[in-house]
mmCIF file of C-alpha atoms in Angstrom:
data_model
loop_
_atom_site.group_PDB
_atom_site.id
_atom_site.type_symbol
_atom_site.label_atom_id
_atom_site.label_comp_id
_atom_site.label_asym_id
_atom_site.label_seq_id
_atom_site.Cartn_x
_atom_site.Cartn_y
_atom_site.Cartn_z
ATOM 1 C CA UNK T 1 192.999 239.161 -85.603
ATOM 2 C CA UNK T 2 193.018 238.520 -89.397
ATOM 3 C CA UNK T 3 190.215 241.007 -89.895
ATOM 4 C CA UNK T 4 191.065 243.670 -87.355
ATOM 5 C CA UNK T 5 194.693 243.608 -86.290
ATOM 6 C CA UNK T 6 196.577 242.643 -89.435
ATOM 7 C CA UNK T 7 196.540 245.273 -92.140
ATOM 8 C CA UNK T 8 195.923 244.854 -95.862
ATOM 9 C CA UNK T 9 198.406 243.145 -98.247
ATOM 10 C CA UNK T 10 199.193 243.839 -101.819
ATOM 11 C CA UNK T 11 196.376 243.097 -104.177
ATOM 12 C CA UNK T 12 198.282 240.436 -106.049
ATOM 13 C CA UNK T 13 198.803 238.516 -102.752
ATOM 14 C CA UNK T 14 195.328 238.969 -101.320
ATOM 15 C CA UNK T 15 193.536 235.916 -102.802
ATOM 16 C CA UNK T 16 196.402 233.420 -102.539
ATOM 17 C CA UNK T 17 197.122 234.183 -98.886
ATOM 18 C CA UNK T 18 193.426 234.153 -98.019
ATOM 19 C CA UNK T 19 192.978 230.784 -99.673
ATOM 20 C CA UNK T 20 195.915 229.456 -97.707
ATOM 21 C CA UNK T 21 194.574 230.864 -94.402
ATOM 22 C CA UNK T 22 191.047 229.631 -95.163
ATOM 23 C CA UNK T 23 192.304 226.123 -95.896
ATOM 24 C CA UNK T 24 194.187 226.021 -92.584
ATOM 25 C CA UNK T 25 191.214 227.183 -90.507
ATOM 26 C CA UNK T 26 188.937 224.715 -92.310
ATOM 27 C CA UNK T 27 191.113 221.850 -91.127
ATOM 28 C CA UNK T 28 190.768 223.118 -87.566
ATOM 29 C CA UNK T 29 186.975 223.492 -87.880
ATOM 30 C CA UNK T 30 186.643 220.033 -89.416
ATOM 31 C CA UNK T 31 188.638 218.472 -86.553
ATOM 32 C CA UNK T 32 186.594 220.388 -84.001
ATOM 33 C CA UNK T 33 183.367 219.219 -85.600
ATOM 34 C CA UNK T 34 184.564 215.615 -85.639
ATOM 35 C CA UNK T 35 185.531 215.884 -81.968
ATOM 36 C CA UNK T 36 182.073 217.088 -80.931
ATOM 37 C CA UNK T 37 180.348 214.454 -83.045
ATOM 38 C CA UNK T 38 182.446 211.748 -81.360
ATOM 39 C CA UNK T 39 181.772 213.233 -77.924
ATOM 40 C CA UNK T 40 178.013 213.198 -78.592
ATOM 41 C CA UNK T 41 178.202 209.578 -79.660
ATOM 42 C CA UNK T 42 180.080 208.713 -76.451
ATOM 43 C CA UNK T 43 177.541 210.685 -74.391
ATOM 44 C CA UNK T 44 174.720 208.701 -76.000
ATOM 45 C CA UNK T 45 176.560 205.478 -75.141
ATOM 46 C CA UNK T 46 177.099 206.651 -71.550
ATOM 47 C CA UNK T 47 173.421 207.556 -71.333
ATOM 48 C CA UNK T 48 172.450 204.038 -72.387
ATOM 49 C CA UNK T 49 174.877 202.500 -69.838
ATOM 50 C CA UNK T 50 173.531 204.631 -67.000
ATOM 51 C CA UNK T 51 169.928 203.979 -67.946
ATOM 52 C CA UNK T 52 170.634 200.222 -67.967
ATOM 53 C CA UNK T 53 172.312 200.472 -64.545
ATOM 54 C CA UNK T 54 169.289 202.281 -63.102
ATOM 55 C CA UNK T 55 166.937 199.671 -64.615
ATOM 56 C CA UNK T 56 169.052 196.808 -63.238
ATOM 57 C CA UNK T 57 169.035 198.253 -59.708
ATOM 58 C CA UNK T 58 165.244 198.598 -59.939
ATOM 59 C CA UNK T 59 165.040 194.951 -61.031
ATOM 60 C CA UNK T 60 167.229 193.777 -58.124
ATOM 61 C CA UNK T 61 165.142 195.788 -55.651
ATOM 62 C CA UNK T 62 161.892 194.331 -56.991
ATOM 63 C CA UNK T 63 163.226 190.755 -56.785
ATOM 64 C CA UNK T 64 164.574 191.229 -53.264
ATOM 65 C CA UNK T 65 165.796 188.161 -51.342
ATOM 66 C CA UNK T 66 164.445 185.631 -48.870
ATOM 67 C CA UNK T 67 167.329 185.478 -46.416
ATOM 68 C CA UNK T 68 170.423 187.238 -45.109
ATOM 69 C CA UNK T 69 172.791 185.639 -47.615
ATOM 70 C CA UNK T 70 170.487 186.575 -50.474
ATOM 71 C CA UNK T 71 170.436 190.226 -49.431
ATOM 72 C CA UNK T 72 174.208 190.285 -49.008
ATOM 73 C CA UNK T 73 174.571 188.953 -52.560
ATOM 74 C CA UNK T 74 172.143 191.596 -53.837
ATOM 75 C CA UNK T 75 174.081 194.291 -51.956
ATOM 76 C CA UNK T 76 177.322 193.267 -53.652
ATOM 77 C CA UNK T 77 175.601 193.447 -57.047
ATOM 78 C CA UNK T 78 174.191 196.919 -56.345
ATOM 79 C CA UNK T 79 177.537 198.217 -55.052
ATOM 80 C CA UNK T 80 179.239 196.997 -58.233
ATOM 81 C CA UNK T 81 176.584 198.763 -60.337
ATOM 82 C CA UNK T 82 176.990 201.972 -58.318
ATOM 83 C CA UNK T 83 180.742 201.934 -58.893
ATOM 84 C CA UNK T 84 180.202 201.404 -62.610
ATOM 85 C CA UNK T 85 177.725 204.306 -62.709
ATOM 86 C CA UNK T 86 180.135 206.755 -61.044
ATOM 87 C CA UNK T 87 183.049 205.647 -63.241
ATOM 88 C CA UNK T 88 181.045 206.076 -66.458
ATOM 89 C CA UNK T 89 181.630 209.405 -68.248
ATOM 90 C CA UNK T 90 178.747 211.939 -68.363
ATOM 91 C CA UNK T 91 175.744 211.441 -70.595
ATOM 92 C CA UNK T 92 174.271 214.176 -72.775
ATOM 93 C CA UNK T 93 174.118 217.473 -70.925
ATOM 94 C CA UNK T 94 170.322 217.626 -71.162
ATOM 95 C CA UNK T 95 169.884 214.231 -69.388
ATOM 96 C CA UNK T 96 172.941 213.910 -67.185
ATOM 97 C CA UNK T 97 171.441 215.607 -64.102
ATOM 98 C CA UNK T 98 168.173 213.714 -64.545
ATOM 99 C CA UNK T 99 169.992 210.370 -64.698
ATOM 100 C CA UNK T 100 171.955 211.217 -61.577
ATOM 101 C CA UNK T 101 168.736 211.969 -59.713
ATOM 102 C CA UNK T 102 167.181 208.694 -60.902
ATOM 103 C CA UNK T 103 170.315 206.881 -59.761
ATOM 104 C CA UNK T 104 169.997 208.357 -56.254
ATOM 105 C CA UNK T 105 166.283 207.413 -56.095
ATOM 106 C CA UNK T 106 166.785 203.742 -57.031
ATOM 107 C CA UNK T 107 169.657 203.553 -54.539
ATOM 108 C CA UNK T 108 167.414 204.790 -51.746
ATOM 109 C CA UNK T 109 164.670 202.373 -52.780
ATOM 110 C CA UNK T 110 167.092 199.449 -52.607
ATOM 111 C CA UNK T 111 168.335 200.497 -49.171
ATOM 112 C CA UNK T 112 164.767 200.890 -47.948
ATOM 113 C CA UNK T 113 163.830 197.379 -49.128
ATOM 114 C CA UNK T 114 166.991 195.900 -47.577
ATOM 115 C CA UNK T 115 166.470 197.679 -44.259
ATOM 116 C CA UNK T 116 162.811 196.633 -44.175
ATOM 117 C CA UNK T 117 163.880 193.012 -44.579
ATOM 118 C CA UNK T 118 166.338 193.224 -41.690
ATOM 119 C CA UNK T 119 163.764 194.975 -39.558
ATOM 120 C CA UNK T 120 161.298 192.148 -40.177
ATOM 121 C CA UNK T 121 164.130 189.660 -39.738
ATOM 122 C CA UNK T 122 164.866 190.985 -36.259
ATOM 123 C CA UNK T 123 161.178 190.693 -35.428
ATOM 124 C CA UNK T 124 161.038 187.112 -36.755
ATOM 125 C CA UNK T 125 164.227 186.198 -34.929
ATOM 126 C CA UNK T 126 162.801 187.529 -31.686
ATOM 127 C CA UNK T 127 159.641 185.465 -32.206
ATOM 128 C CA UNK T 128 161.801 182.423 -32.958
ATOM 129 C CA UNK T 129 163.779 183.102 -29.794
ATOM 130 C CA UNK T 130 160.561 183.207 -27.764
ATOM 131 C CA UNK T 131 159.463 179.880 -29.287
ATOM 132 C CA UNK T 132 162.789 178.216 -28.536
ATOM 133 C CA UNK T 133 162.822 179.541 -24.983
ATOM 134 C CA UNK T 134 159.429 177.879 -24.426
ATOM 135 C CA UNK T 135 160.850 174.600 -25.723
ATOM 136 C CA UNK T 136 163.778 174.977 -23.323
ATOM 137 C CA UNK T 137 161.345 175.433 -20.438
ATOM 138 C CA UNK T 138 159.465 172.275 -21.467
ATOM 139 C CA UNK T 139 162.717 170.302 -21.775
ATOM 140 C CA UNK T 140 163.942 171.432 -18.355
ATOM 141 C CA UNK T 141 160.580 170.620 -16.752
ATOM 142 C CA UNK T 142 160.693 167.059 -18.088
ATOM 143 C CA UNK T 143 164.351 166.775 -17.104
ATOM 144 C CA UNK T 144 163.318 167.491 -13.513
ATOM 145 C CA UNK T 145 160.517 164.881 -13.630
ATOM 146 C CA UNK T 146 160.584 161.112 -13.301
ATOM 147 C CA UNK T 147 157.823 160.050 -15.723
ATOM 148 C CA UNK T 148 160.189 159.023 -18.498
ATOM 149 C CA UNK T 149 157.608 157.044 -20.475
ATOM 150 C CA UNK T 150 155.205 159.978 -20.488
ATOM 151 C CA UNK T 151 157.954 162.508 -21.193
ATOM 152 C CA UNK T 152 159.643 160.610 -24.025
ATOM 153 C CA UNK T 153 157.110 161.527 -26.773
ATOM 154 C CA UNK T 154 157.183 165.148 -25.614
ATOM 155 C CA UNK T 155 160.979 165.319 -25.748
ATOM 156 C CA UNK T 156 161.030 163.814 -29.242
ATOM 157 C CA UNK T 157 158.367 166.274 -30.377
ATOM 158 C CA UNK T 158 160.139 169.388 -29.082
ATOM 159 C CA UNK T 159 163.422 168.242 -30.639
ATOM 160 C CA UNK T 160 161.646 168.059 -33.985
ATOM 161 C CA UNK T 161 159.986 171.447 -33.430
ATOM 162 C CA UNK T 162 163.345 173.027 -32.552
ATOM 163 C CA UNK T 163 164.701 172.092 -35.984
ATOM 164 C CA UNK T 164 161.701 173.631 -37.725
ATOM 165 C CA UNK T 165 162.017 177.006 -35.960
ATOM 166 C CA UNK T 166 164.074 179.563 -37.903
ATOM 167 C CA UNK T 167 167.096 181.594 -36.872
ATOM 168 C CA UNK T 168 167.400 183.541 -33.635
ATOM 169 C CA UNK T 169 169.661 186.552 -32.923
ATOM 170 C CA UNK T 170 173.241 185.421 -33.435
ATOM 171 C CA UNK T 171 174.446 186.741 -30.075
ATOM 172 C CA UNK T 172 172.239 184.213 -28.191
ATOM 173 C CA UNK T 173 172.123 181.376 -30.713
ATOM 174 C CA UNK T 174 174.931 179.263 -29.221
ATOM 175 C CA UNK T 175 173.874 179.985 -25.656
ATOM 176 C CA UNK T 176 170.273 178.782 -26.009
ATOM 177 C CA UNK T 177 171.292 175.792 -28.126
ATOM 178 C CA UNK T 178 173.716 174.608 -25.429
ATOM 179 C CA UNK T 179 171.002 175.046 -22.804
ATOM 180 C CA UNK T 180 168.445 173.085 -24.829
ATOM 181 C CA UNK T 181 170.984 170.400 -25.697
ATOM 182 C CA UNK T 182 171.986 170.043 -22.042
ATOM 183 C CA UNK T 183 168.343 169.554 -20.994
ATOM 184 C CA UNK T 184 167.710 166.954 -23.722
ATOM 185 C CA UNK T 185 170.923 165.058 -23.086
ATOM 186 C CA UNK T 186 170.289 165.153 -19.357
ATOM 187 C CA UNK T 187 166.797 163.723 -19.830
ATOM 188 C CA UNK T 188 167.964 160.837 -22.017
ATOM 189 C CA UNK T 189 170.899 160.126 -19.698
ATOM 190 C CA UNK T 190 168.495 159.856 -16.756
ATOM 191 C CA UNK T 191 166.102 157.739 -18.805
ATOM 192 C CA UNK T 192 168.869 155.374 -19.882
ATOM 193 C CA UNK T 193 170.128 155.124 -16.311
ATOM 194 C CA UNK T 194 166.641 154.261 -15.105
ATOM 195 C CA UNK T 195 166.268 151.761 -17.937
ATOM 196 C CA UNK T 196 169.482 150.061 -16.852
ATOM 197 C CA UNK T 197 168.125 149.815 -13.323
ATOM 198 C CA UNK T 198 164.843 148.440 -14.665
ATOM 199 C CA UNK T 199 166.687 145.932 -16.820
ATOM 200 C CA UNK T 200 168.618 144.726 -13.807
ATOM 201 C CA UNK T 201 165.379 144.479 -11.821
ATOM 202 C CA UNK T 202 163.577 142.708 -14.684
ATOM 203 C CA UNK T 203 166.446 140.258 -15.032
ATOM 204 C CA UNK T 204 166.206 139.492 -11.318
ATOM 205 C CA UNK T 205 162.438 139.053 -11.750
ATOM 206 C CA UNK T 206 163.012 136.572 -14.556
ATOM 207 C CA UNK T 207 165.384 134.551 -12.408
ATOM 208 C CA UNK T 208 162.824 134.586 -9.574
ATOM 209 C CA UNK T 209 160.064 133.419 -11.922
ATOM 210 C CA UNK T 210 162.268 130.649 -13.225
ATOM 211 C CA UNK T 211 162.677 129.393 -9.645
ATOM 212 C CA UNK T 212 158.873 129.393 -9.224
ATOM 213 C CA UNK T 213 158.495 127.666 -12.593
ATOM 214 C CA UNK T 214 161.034 124.980 -11.696
ATOM 215 C CA UNK T 215 159.394 124.452 -8.285
ATOM 216 C CA UNK T 216 155.968 124.018 -9.905
ATOM 217 C CA UNK T 217 157.413 121.701 -12.516
ATOM 218 C CA UNK T 218 158.994 119.460 -9.851
ATOM 219 C CA UNK T 219 155.795 119.306 -7.767
ATOM 220 C CA UNK T 220 154.672 115.673 -7.653
ATOM 221 C CA UNK T 221 151.020 114.514 -7.838
ATOM 222 C CA UNK T 222 149.328 114.031 -4.460
ATOM 223 C CA UNK T 223 146.444 111.866 -3.336
ATOM 224 C CA UNK T 224 145.007 114.849 -1.502
ATOM 225 C CA UNK T 225 143.844 116.935 -4.470
ATOM 226 C CA UNK T 226 142.793 119.855 -2.248
ATOM 227 C CA UNK T 227 146.299 120.019 -0.803
ATOM 228 C CA UNK T 228 147.724 119.815 -4.323
ATOM 229 C CA UNK T 229 145.416 122.580 -5.493
ATOM 230 C CA UNK T 230 146.544 124.699 -2.528
ATOM 231 C CA UNK T 231 150.192 124.129 -3.476
ATOM 232 C CA UNK T 232 149.474 125.149 -7.072
ATOM 233 C CA UNK T 233 147.677 128.289 -5.938
ATOM 234 C CA UNK T 234 150.641 129.141 -3.703
ATOM 235 C CA UNK T 235 152.942 128.942 -6.711
ATOM 236 C CA UNK T 236 150.474 131.120 -8.635
ATOM 237 C CA UNK T 237 150.561 133.718 -5.870
ATOM 238 C CA UNK T 238 154.372 133.629 -5.773
ATOM 239 C CA UNK T 239 154.454 134.096 -9.535
ATOM 240 C CA UNK T 240 151.992 137.012 -9.486
ATOM 241 C CA UNK T 241 153.998 138.782 -6.746
ATOM 242 C CA UNK T 242 157.019 139.003 -9.044
ATOM 243 C CA UNK T 243 157.214 142.038 -11.318
ATOM 244 C CA UNK T 244 157.907 142.398 -15.025
ATOM 245 C CA UNK T 245 160.561 140.405 -16.853
ATOM 246 C CA UNK T 246 162.660 141.563 -19.844
ATOM 247 C CA UNK T 247 160.650 141.806 -23.042
ATOM 248 C CA UNK T 248 162.844 139.190 -24.706
ATOM 249 C CA UNK T 249 161.932 136.734 -21.907
ATOM 250 C CA UNK T 250 158.165 137.275 -22.014
ATOM 251 C CA UNK T 251 157.644 133.755 -23.380
ATOM 252 C CA UNK T 252 158.085 132.459 -19.823
ATOM 253 C CA UNK T 253 154.469 133.473 -19.117
ATOM 254 C CA UNK T 254 153.113 131.109 -21.789
ATOM 255 C CA UNK T 255 155.269 128.254 -20.513
ATOM 256 C CA UNK T 256 154.078 128.859 -16.961
ATOM 257 C CA UNK T 257 150.423 129.003 -18.071
ATOM 258 C CA UNK T 258 150.685 125.651 -19.860
ATOM 259 C CA UNK T 259 152.418 124.035 -16.901
ATOM 260 C CA UNK T 260 149.864 125.549 -14.546
ATOM 261 C CA UNK T 261 146.958 124.165 -16.534
ATOM 262 C CA UNK T 262 148.488 120.683 -16.467
ATOM 263 C CA UNK T 263 149.021 120.824 -12.708
ATOM 264 C CA UNK T 264 145.502 122.119 -12.054
ATOM 265 C CA UNK T 265 144.062 119.348 -14.205
ATOM 266 C CA UNK T 266 146.111 116.852 -12.225
ATOM 267 C CA UNK T 267 144.587 118.350 -9.061
ATOM 268 C CA UNK T 268 141.160 117.287 -10.323
ATOM 269 C CA UNK T 269 139.888 120.632 -11.619
ATOM 270 C CA UNK T 270 137.806 120.855 -14.790
ATOM 271 C CA UNK T 271 139.391 122.467 -17.828
ATOM 272 C CA UNK T 272 137.161 125.545 -17.495
ATOM 273 C CA UNK T 273 137.774 125.979 -13.771
ATOM 274 C CA UNK T 274 141.496 125.431 -14.300
ATOM 275 C CA UNK T 275 141.558 127.998 -17.092
ATOM 276 C CA UNK T 276 139.760 130.641 -15.001
ATOM 277 C CA UNK T 277 141.937 130.000 -11.973
ATOM 278 C CA UNK T 278 144.956 130.274 -14.208
ATOM 279 C CA UNK T 279 143.541 133.533 -15.595
ATOM 280 C CA UNK T 280 143.545 134.964 -12.082
ATOM 281 C CA UNK T 281 147.313 134.665 -12.244
ATOM 282 C CA UNK T 282 147.209 136.532 -15.520
ATOM 283 C CA UNK T 283 145.083 139.289 -13.984
ATOM 284 C CA UNK T 284 147.528 139.593 -11.097
ATOM 285 C CA UNK T 285 150.406 140.102 -13.525
ATOM 286 C CA UNK T 286 148.343 142.699 -15.433
ATOM 287 C CA UNK T 287 147.608 144.550 -12.215
ATOM 288 C CA UNK T 288 151.313 144.898 -11.461
ATOM 289 C CA UNK T 289 152.261 145.559 -15.099
ATOM 290 C CA UNK T 290 151.871 148.654 -17.242
ATOM 291 C CA UNK T 291 149.046 150.036 -19.377
ATOM 292 C CA UNK T 292 150.458 148.460 -22.539
ATOM 293 C CA UNK T 293 150.012 144.923 -21.180
ATOM 294 C CA UNK T 294 146.443 145.744 -20.153
ATOM 295 C CA UNK T 295 145.631 147.140 -23.593
ATOM 296 C CA UNK T 296 147.183 144.144 -25.362
ATOM 297 C CA UNK T 297 145.135 141.692 -23.283
ATOM 298 C CA UNK T 298 141.902 143.565 -23.975
ATOM 299 C CA UNK T 299 142.722 143.635 -27.698
ATOM 300 C CA UNK T 300 143.519 139.911 -27.743
ATOM 301 C CA UNK T 301 140.264 138.936 -26.021
ATOM 302 C CA UNK T 302 138.150 141.077 -28.356
ATOM 303 C CA UNK T 303 139.989 139.772 -31.396
ATOM 304 C CA UNK T 304 139.555 136.161 -30.326
ATOM 305 C CA UNK T 305 135.871 136.739 -29.522
ATOM 306 C CA UNK T 306 135.296 138.160 -33.012
ATOM 307 C CA UNK T 307 137.159 135.219 -34.564
ATOM 308 C CA UNK T 308 135.015 132.692 -32.678
ATOM 309 C CA UNK T 309 131.808 134.413 -33.764
ATOM 310 C CA UNK T 310 133.015 134.413 -37.381
ATOM 311 C CA UNK T 311 133.865 130.708 -37.157
ATOM 312 C CA UNK T 312 130.435 129.954 -35.705
ATOM 313 C CA UNK T 313 128.697 131.829 -38.525
ATOM 314 C CA UNK T 314 130.716 129.811 -41.032
ATOM 315 C CA UNK T 315 129.717 126.543 -39.369
ATOM 316 C CA UNK T 316 126.054 127.598 -39.343
ATOM 317 C CA UNK T 317 126.286 128.363 -43.063
ATOM 318 C CA UNK T 318 127.774 124.925 -43.675
ATOM 319 C CA UNK T 319 124.918 123.314 -41.750
ATOM 320 C CA UNK T 320 122.411 124.848 -44.166
ATOM 321 C CA UNK T 321 123.800 122.824 -47.064
ATOM 322 C CA UNK T 322 123.426 119.440 -45.391
ATOM 323 C CA UNK T 323 120.776 117.492 -43.493
ATOM 324 C CA UNK T 324 121.448 118.729 -39.963
ATOM 325 C CA UNK T 325 118.982 116.178 -38.494
ATOM 326 C CA UNK T 326 121.058 113.225 -39.587
ATOM 327 C CA UNK T 327 123.006 112.584 -36.375
ATOM 328 C CA UNK T 328 124.826 109.660 -37.953
ATOM 329 C CA UNK T 329 126.394 111.806 -40.641
ATOM 330 C CA UNK T 330 130.074 112.148 -39.590
ATOM 331 C CA UNK T 331 130.227 115.612 -41.111
ATOM 332 C CA UNK T 332 127.221 116.733 -39.065
ATOM 333 C CA UNK T 333 128.679 115.201 -35.916
ATOM 334 C CA UNK T 334 131.947 117.028 -36.434
ATOM 335 C CA UNK T 335 130.187 120.336 -37.161
ATOM 336 C CA UNK T 336 128.170 120.082 -33.964
ATOM 337 C CA UNK T 337 131.253 119.114 -32.008
ATOM 338 C CA UNK T 338 133.142 122.108 -33.385
ATOM 339 C CA UNK T 339 130.221 124.416 -32.631
ATOM 340 C CA UNK T 340 129.998 123.180 -29.043
ATOM 341 C CA UNK T 341 133.741 123.731 -28.586
ATOM 342 C CA UNK T 342 133.436 127.272 -29.937
ATOM 343 C CA UNK T 343 130.501 127.998 -27.617
ATOM 344 C CA UNK T 344 132.535 126.755 -24.708
ATOM 345 C CA UNK T 345 135.524 128.905 -25.634
ATOM 346 C CA UNK T 346 133.267 131.899 -26.270
ATOM 347 C CA UNK T 347 131.789 131.619 -22.767
ATOM 348 C CA UNK T 348 135.326 131.449 -21.404
ATOM 349 C CA UNK T 349 136.373 134.554 -23.351
ATOM 350 C CA UNK T 350 133.303 136.454 -22.111
ATOM 351 C CA UNK T 351 134.114 135.508 -18.521
ATOM 352 C CA UNK T 352 137.701 136.670 -18.993
ATOM 353 C CA UNK T 353 136.470 139.998 -20.385
ATOM 354 C CA UNK T 354 134.170 140.330 -17.401
ATOM 355 C CA UNK T 355 137.024 139.688 -14.944
ATOM 356 C CA UNK T 356 139.231 142.118 -16.852
ATOM 357 C CA UNK T 357 136.557 144.837 -16.637
ATOM 358 C CA UNK T 358 136.160 144.227 -12.906
ATOM 359 C CA UNK T 359 139.916 144.581 -12.409
ATOM 360 C CA UNK T 360 139.987 147.786 -14.457
ATOM 361 C CA UNK T 361 137.208 149.338 -12.376
ATOM 362 C CA UNK T 362 139.003 148.376 -9.177
ATOM 363 C CA UNK T 363 142.268 149.890 -10.412
ATOM 364 C CA UNK T 364 140.540 153.112 -11.513
ATOM 365 C CA UNK T 365 138.801 153.344 -8.134
ATOM 366 C CA UNK T 366 142.127 152.912 -6.361
ATOM 367 C CA UNK T 367 143.719 155.605 -8.554
ATOM 368 C CA UNK T 368 140.854 158.007 -7.781
ATOM 369 C CA UNK T 369 141.202 157.384 -4.062
ATOM 370 C CA UNK T 370 144.959 157.930 -4.213
ATOM 371 C CA UNK T 371 144.408 161.166 -6.127
ATOM 372 C CA UNK T 372 141.923 162.397 -3.534
ATOM 373 C CA UNK T 373 144.350 161.528 -0.747
ATOM 374 C CA UNK T 374 147.084 163.542 -2.453
ATOM 375 C CA UNK T 375 144.766 166.537 -2.931
ATOM 376 C CA UNK T 376 143.709 166.340 0.713
ATOM 377 C CA UNK T 377 147.358 166.209 1.789
ATOM 378 C CA UNK T 378 148.243 169.237 -0.360
ATOM 379 C CA UNK T 379 145.296 171.192 1.042
ATOM 380 C CA UNK T 380 146.406 170.383 4.598
ATOM 381 C CA UNK T 381 149.930 171.517 3.877
#
């Protein structure tokens, strides 16, 4: 407009008015230049912010998470970064579109990683559900059974396994837990009820054995030793016919054995014969007891046999350091006496082991025959 629309001015005014106009337009140009310089600086800053946001989302995606809560925390972080990206002013014009495209790519990569986790999580949860359903089946099977001693280790094991199995789909989590809990509680309720019945029965057995014990204790010596022996054996049979007693009252067996040995000795029986006859009572109680009693008796006999053999070896070593032919030497006499006593006890232990083995074979044979009878009955049905 200065050059084309406005006409010329007087010569004396030309330079002054131009200088004035030029100064005014320079101010405008300087301000415009400052504005663009500031805008470019801000664009560079925005570019750095957006590049950092993109890098941070990549970092979060690469780190991922191990569980649902972890991924929800990562999602909140990414959403906050996305909001910051969209609220940040544009970067330099040359890079702004490129940064936007990079932002969309890292967002898709994060979503893909998150969705892949939940897809695998659903698969894992289904596998966990299958595992827990199998444990429920096992628990309900043992709930329906009556072998509480055999089932107890299994129930404890599956309870431990249940805790180790991971999460299942939330919609069925409470339902299957209540079902499993009901089966476990039902089993232990039945077991405790049976135990109470057994305790009552064992208490009655203890009272019955005490009556036999008292009767044997009050039995007076007789001139007819055969008749006395028969009376003792009758008490032994009565004792063996009675079942288990409470574990806290198990000492009654030792008291009865000692009393029995005294009565048998009074009936004229030798110590060895009395001991073996008394052991028949022990075998009878083992036959009507459980596997634990049988195992304990076998362990005791083996342990005592090993101890006797060790003691004999020690006595033989001692004999090597003295004159074993000197029968008047008190030390030699005592060593020989001790050795003879050990030999006698060792023979007794071996005989007890023999009788125990015979009883075990008889019990196994009976079990096999019972099993065959059951199979035959099932086949007939």
